Amino acid sequence: MSAMASLLFHLLCCLTVFWLLPLPSHSADPDPLQDFCVANLSASISVNGFPCKPASEVTSDDFFFDGFTQEGNTTNAFASFLTPGNVLSFPGLNTLGISMNRVDFARGGINPPHSHPRASEVGVVIEGKLLVGFVTTNNVYYSKVLTAGHMFAIPRGLVHFQLNVGDGKALAYTAFNSHLPGAAIVPLNLFASSIPNEVLTKTFQVDADLINTIKSKFGS
């Protein structure tokens, strides 16, 4: 190999590594640049996150959260209740790139099809029996019935659900690689928003009466 060809080869390798190195930082929230940045949720300015509370105002309580100690009220259409442990309820998570949810299910309850645009998800079943499934962008469906102690993983952005298929209540905890993973809940996005009926009738190939009936279930 000539000297020039060798130089070009090494330059190409260096450029490739230089290009690849930043990629992990885009897989979740940006890495923090200080020990902590407790969110100032009342700040008027927010740039892709929350500004830090002054360190002099930070207390021990900012790093502890008791929101998962109580069972959620599952008396609703989905017979489930999600308690979020994200930056909005637990400001100490700001910039840490982590959060959790507690999900309670009554018998037959469902955490309806939804996706998290900003995070992958892992979860563990604590009580009961859950059917957990997700669908890929190629419409391939993966699922399994899980019981206490079983874990599951949901790739970022994919539509997924959990359905209580047991004889009693169920409980699961989920964790995310974002302090605010977001949730796009499919039935609510479609039937509890202002999407025109014309769009929905053409999409689902049904008449407007059926769309209106479904919308009525979600208060639209």
Short mmCIF file of C-alpha atoms in Angstrom, two decimals:
data_model
loop_
_atom_site.label_atom_id
_atom_site.label_comp_id
_atom_site.label_asym_id
_atom_site.label_seq_id
_atom_site.Cartn_x
_atom_site.Cartn_y
_atom_site.Cartn_z
CA MET A 1 0.00 0.00 0.00
CA SER A 2 1.47 3.40 -0.96
CA ALA A 3 2.08 6.06 1.66
CA MET A 4 -0.74 8.20 0.27
CA ALA A 5 -3.18 5.26 0.24
CA SER A 6 -2.20 4.36 3.80
CA LEU A 7 -2.71 7.95 4.93
CA LEU A 8 -6.17 8.07 3.30
CA PHE A 9 -7.11 4.74 4.90
CA HIS A 10 -6.16 5.89 8.40
CA LEU A 11 -7.92 9.21 7.83
CA LEU A 12 -11.07 7.34 6.81
CA CYS A 13 -10.85 5.16 9.93
CA CYS A 14 -10.44 8.21 12.16
CA LEU A 15 -13.41 9.95 10.54
CA THR A 16 -15.54 6.82 10.94
CA VAL A 17 -14.72 6.58 14.67
CA PHE A 18 -15.29 10.31 15.06
CA TRP A 19 -18.71 9.92 13.45
CA LEU A 20 -19.68 6.87 15.53
CA LEU A 21 -18.60 8.17 18.94
CA PRO A 22 -21.46 10.68 19.37
CA LEU A 23 -24.15 8.13 18.46
CA PRO A 24 -24.64 6.67 21.96
CA SER A 25 -25.43 10.15 23.27
CA HIS A 26 -28.45 10.28 20.97
CA SER A 27 -29.94 7.00 22.25
CA ALA A 28 -31.52 8.69 25.27
CA ASP A 29 -31.26 11.99 27.14
CA PRO A 30 -28.04 14.02 26.91
CA ASP A 31 -25.39 13.18 29.49
CA PRO A 32 -25.36 15.54 32.50
CA LEU A 33 -22.46 17.95 32.91
CA GLN A 34 -22.71 18.23 36.69
CA ASP A 35 -23.46 15.98 39.68
CA PHE A 36 -27.17 16.79 39.51
CA CYS A 37 -29.65 19.27 38.07
CA VAL A 38 -32.84 19.17 40.12
CA ALA A 39 -35.56 20.48 37.82
CA ASN A 40 -36.97 23.92 38.42
CA LEU A 41 -40.49 23.10 37.19
CA SER A 42 -41.72 26.65 37.70
CA ALA A 43 -39.09 28.26 35.47
CA SER A 44 -40.48 30.30 32.59
CA ILE A 45 -37.77 29.17 30.16
CA SER A 46 -37.27 25.54 29.16
CA VAL A 47 -34.92 24.37 26.40
CA ASN A 48 -35.39 20.64 25.71
CA GLY A 49 -35.68 19.97 29.41
CA PHE A 50 -35.82 21.95 32.63
CA PRO A 51 -33.29 24.41 34.05
CA CYS A 52 -31.58 23.55 37.32
CA LYS A 53 -32.81 24.66 40.69
CA PRO A 54 -30.06 26.69 42.43
CA ALA A 55 -27.85 24.29 44.38
CA SER A 56 -28.45 26.33 47.53
CA GLU A 57 -32.17 25.44 47.30
CA VAL A 58 -31.70 21.70 46.75
CA THR A 59 -32.75 19.45 49.65
CA SER A 60 -32.66 15.74 50.37
CA ASP A 61 -36.34 15.48 49.46
CA ASP A 62 -35.47 16.31 45.85
CA PHE A 63 -33.81 12.89 45.50
CA PHE A 64 -36.57 10.76 47.03
CA PHE A 65 -40.07 9.91 45.79
CA ASP A 66 -42.90 8.08 47.56
CA GLY A 67 -45.42 8.11 44.72
CA PHE A 68 -45.28 4.33 44.26
CA THR A 69 -46.36 3.50 47.80
CA GLN A 70 -50.09 3.67 47.04
CA GLU A 71 -52.14 1.46 44.71
CA GLY A 72 -53.64 3.37 41.80
CA ASN A 73 -57.39 3.82 41.31
CA THR A 74 -58.34 1.44 38.50
CA THR A 75 -61.98 2.52 38.33
CA ASN A 76 -61.88 3.80 34.75
CA ALA A 77 -62.55 2.67 31.18
CA PHE A 78 -59.27 0.77 30.92
CA ALA A 79 -59.40 -0.70 34.47
CA SER A 80 -55.78 0.28 34.98
CA PHE A 81 -53.87 3.16 36.52
CA LEU A 82 -50.38 4.45 35.75
CA THR A 83 -48.43 6.36 38.38
CA PRO A 84 -45.52 8.18 36.70
CA GLY A 85 -42.16 8.62 38.35
CA ASN A 86 -40.70 11.01 35.79
CA VAL A 87 -39.15 14.45 36.04
CA LEU A 88 -42.57 16.11 36.33
CA SER A 89 -43.35 14.28 39.56
CA PHE A 90 -39.75 13.61 40.68
CA PRO A 91 -37.62 16.67 39.79
CA GLY A 92 -34.41 15.03 40.99
CA LEU A 93 -34.45 12.89 37.83
CA ASN A 94 -33.77 15.91 35.62
CA THR A 95 -30.85 15.22 33.21
CA LEU A 96 -30.26 11.72 34.65
CA GLY A 97 -31.87 9.93 31.71
CA ILE A 98 -33.99 7.59 33.85
CA SER A 99 -37.59 7.29 35.06
CA MET A 100 -40.10 4.68 36.17
CA ASN A 101 -43.84 3.99 36.21
CA ARG A 102 -46.04 1.97 38.50
CA VAL A 103 -48.92 0.32 36.61
CA ASP A 104 -51.87 -1.17 38.52
CA PHE A 105 -54.44 -3.41 36.82
CA ALA A 106 -57.87 -4.51 37.96
CA ARG A 107 -59.05 -7.87 36.69
CA GLY A 108 -59.26 -7.62 32.90
CA GLY A 109 -57.51 -4.24 32.92
CA ILE A 110 -55.36 -3.02 30.07
CA ASN A 111 -52.59 -0.50 29.59
CA PRO A 112 -53.81 0.25 26.05
CA PRO A 113 -51.64 0.29 22.94
CA HIS A 114 -49.19 3.18 23.15
CA SER A 115 -45.62 4.15 22.37
CA HIS A 116 -42.83 6.12 24.03
CA PRO A 117 -41.19 8.42 21.48
CA ARG A 118 -38.17 9.25 23.62
CA ALA A 119 -37.21 6.01 25.36
CA SER A 120 -36.87 2.25 25.36
CA GLU A 121 -38.63 0.44 28.19
CA VAL A 122 -38.00 -2.47 30.50
CA GLY A 123 -40.52 -3.78 33.00
CA VAL A 124 -41.05 -6.40 35.65
CA VAL A 125 -44.30 -8.03 36.75
CA ILE A 126 -44.69 -7.90 40.52
CA GLU A 127 -48.13 -9.49 40.91
CA GLY A 128 -50.63 -11.27 38.70
CA LYS A 129 -50.47 -12.41 35.08
CA LEU A 130 -49.97 -10.04 32.15
CA LEU A 131 -50.02 -10.50 28.41
CA VAL A 132 -47.30 -8.13 27.17
CA GLY A 133 -46.87 -7.47 23.48
CA PHE A 134 -45.48 -5.04 20.91
CA VAL A 135 -45.59 -4.59 17.15
CA THR A 136 -42.61 -3.69 14.98
CA THR A 137 -42.60 -1.21 12.11
CA ASN A 138 -42.92 -4.25 9.82
CA ASN A 139 -46.16 -5.26 11.61
CA VAL A 140 -44.55 -8.26 13.30
CA TYR A 141 -46.22 -8.99 16.63
CA TYR A 142 -44.25 -10.30 19.63
CA SER A 143 -45.94 -11.25 22.90
CA LYS A 144 -45.79 -13.46 25.97
CA VAL A 145 -47.82 -14.10 29.10
CA LEU A 146 -45.76 -13.12 32.13
CA THR A 147 -46.13 -13.75 35.84
CA ALA A 148 -44.45 -12.34 38.95
CA GLY A 149 -40.71 -11.93 38.53
CA HIS A 150 -40.73 -11.98 34.73
CA MET A 151 -39.24 -9.04 32.83
CA PHE A 152 -39.95 -7.58 29.41
CA ALA A 153 -38.27 -5.12 27.03
CA ILE A 154 -39.93 -2.74 24.56
CA PRO A 155 -37.77 -1.07 21.90
CA ARG A 156 -38.03 2.69 21.66
CA GLY A 157 -41.00 4.09 19.80
CA LEU A 158 -42.83 0.80 19.13
CA VAL A 159 -46.54 0.36 19.90
CA HIS A 160 -47.05 -1.97 22.87
CA PHE A 161 -49.53 -2.90 25.60
CA GLN A 162 -50.06 -4.90 28.79
CA LEU A 163 -53.29 -6.83 29.42
CA ASN A 164 -54.24 -8.45 32.71
CA VAL A 165 -55.17 -12.04 31.82
CA GLY A 166 -55.14 -13.36 35.38
CA ASP A 167 -57.95 -14.02 37.83
CA GLY A 168 -57.17 -11.05 40.07
CA LYS A 169 -55.28 -7.78 40.23
CA ALA A 170 -51.88 -7.26 38.63
CA LEU A 171 -48.98 -4.91 39.23
CA ALA A 172 -45.94 -4.02 37.14
CA TYR A 173 -43.10 -1.53 37.31
CA THR A 174 -41.55 -0.12 34.16
CA ALA A 175 -38.32 1.83 33.65
CA PHE A 176 -37.09 4.10 30.86
CA ASN A 177 -33.82 5.58 29.63
CA SER A 178 -35.28 9.09 29.64
CA HIS A 179 -36.37 11.38 32.45
CA LEU A 180 -39.50 12.16 30.38
CA PRO A 181 -40.19 9.34 27.88
CA GLY A 182 -43.57 10.65 26.75
CA ALA A 183 -46.52 8.47 25.80
CA ALA A 184 -48.60 8.47 22.62
CA ILE A 185 -51.73 6.49 23.58
CA VAL A 186 -53.20 5.14 20.34
CA PRO A 187 -56.96 5.16 21.14
CA LEU A 188 -56.79 8.60 22.72
CA ASN A 189 -54.65 10.06 19.94
CA LEU A 190 -57.12 8.82 17.35
CA PHE A 191 -60.52 9.15 19.02
CA ALA A 192 -60.10 11.78 21.76
CA SER A 193 -58.37 14.37 19.59
CA SER A 194 -59.58 16.74 16.87
CA ILE A 195 -58.61 14.50 13.94
CA PRO A 196 -61.43 15.00 11.40
CA ASN A 197 -63.94 12.18 10.98
CA GLU A 198 -63.15 12.10 7.27
CA VAL A 199 -59.60 11.04 8.04
CA LEU A 200 -60.74 8.30 10.40
CA THR A 201 -63.49 6.93 8.15
CA LYS A 202 -61.07 6.67 5.23
CA THR A 203 -58.33 5.19 7.40
CA PHE A 204 -60.47 2.47 8.96
CA GLN A 205 -62.83 2.01 6.00
CA VAL A 206 -65.95 2.45 8.15
CA ASP A 207 -68.81 4.95 8.23
CA ALA A 208 -69.01 8.10 10.35
CA ASP A 209 -71.60 6.62 12.72
CA LEU A 210 -69.15 3.99 13.92
CA ILE A 211 -66.41 6.58 14.37
CA ASN A 212 -68.77 8.75 16.42
CA THR A 213 -69.73 5.75 18.54
CA ILE A 214 -66.09 5.02 19.29
CA LYS A 215 -65.38 8.70 20.01
CA SER A 216 -68.24 8.78 22.49
CA LYS A 217 -66.41 6.17 24.56
CA PHE A 218 -63.56 8.65 25.06
CA GLY A 219 -65.65 11.75 25.75
CA SER A 220 -65.36 13.27 22.27
#
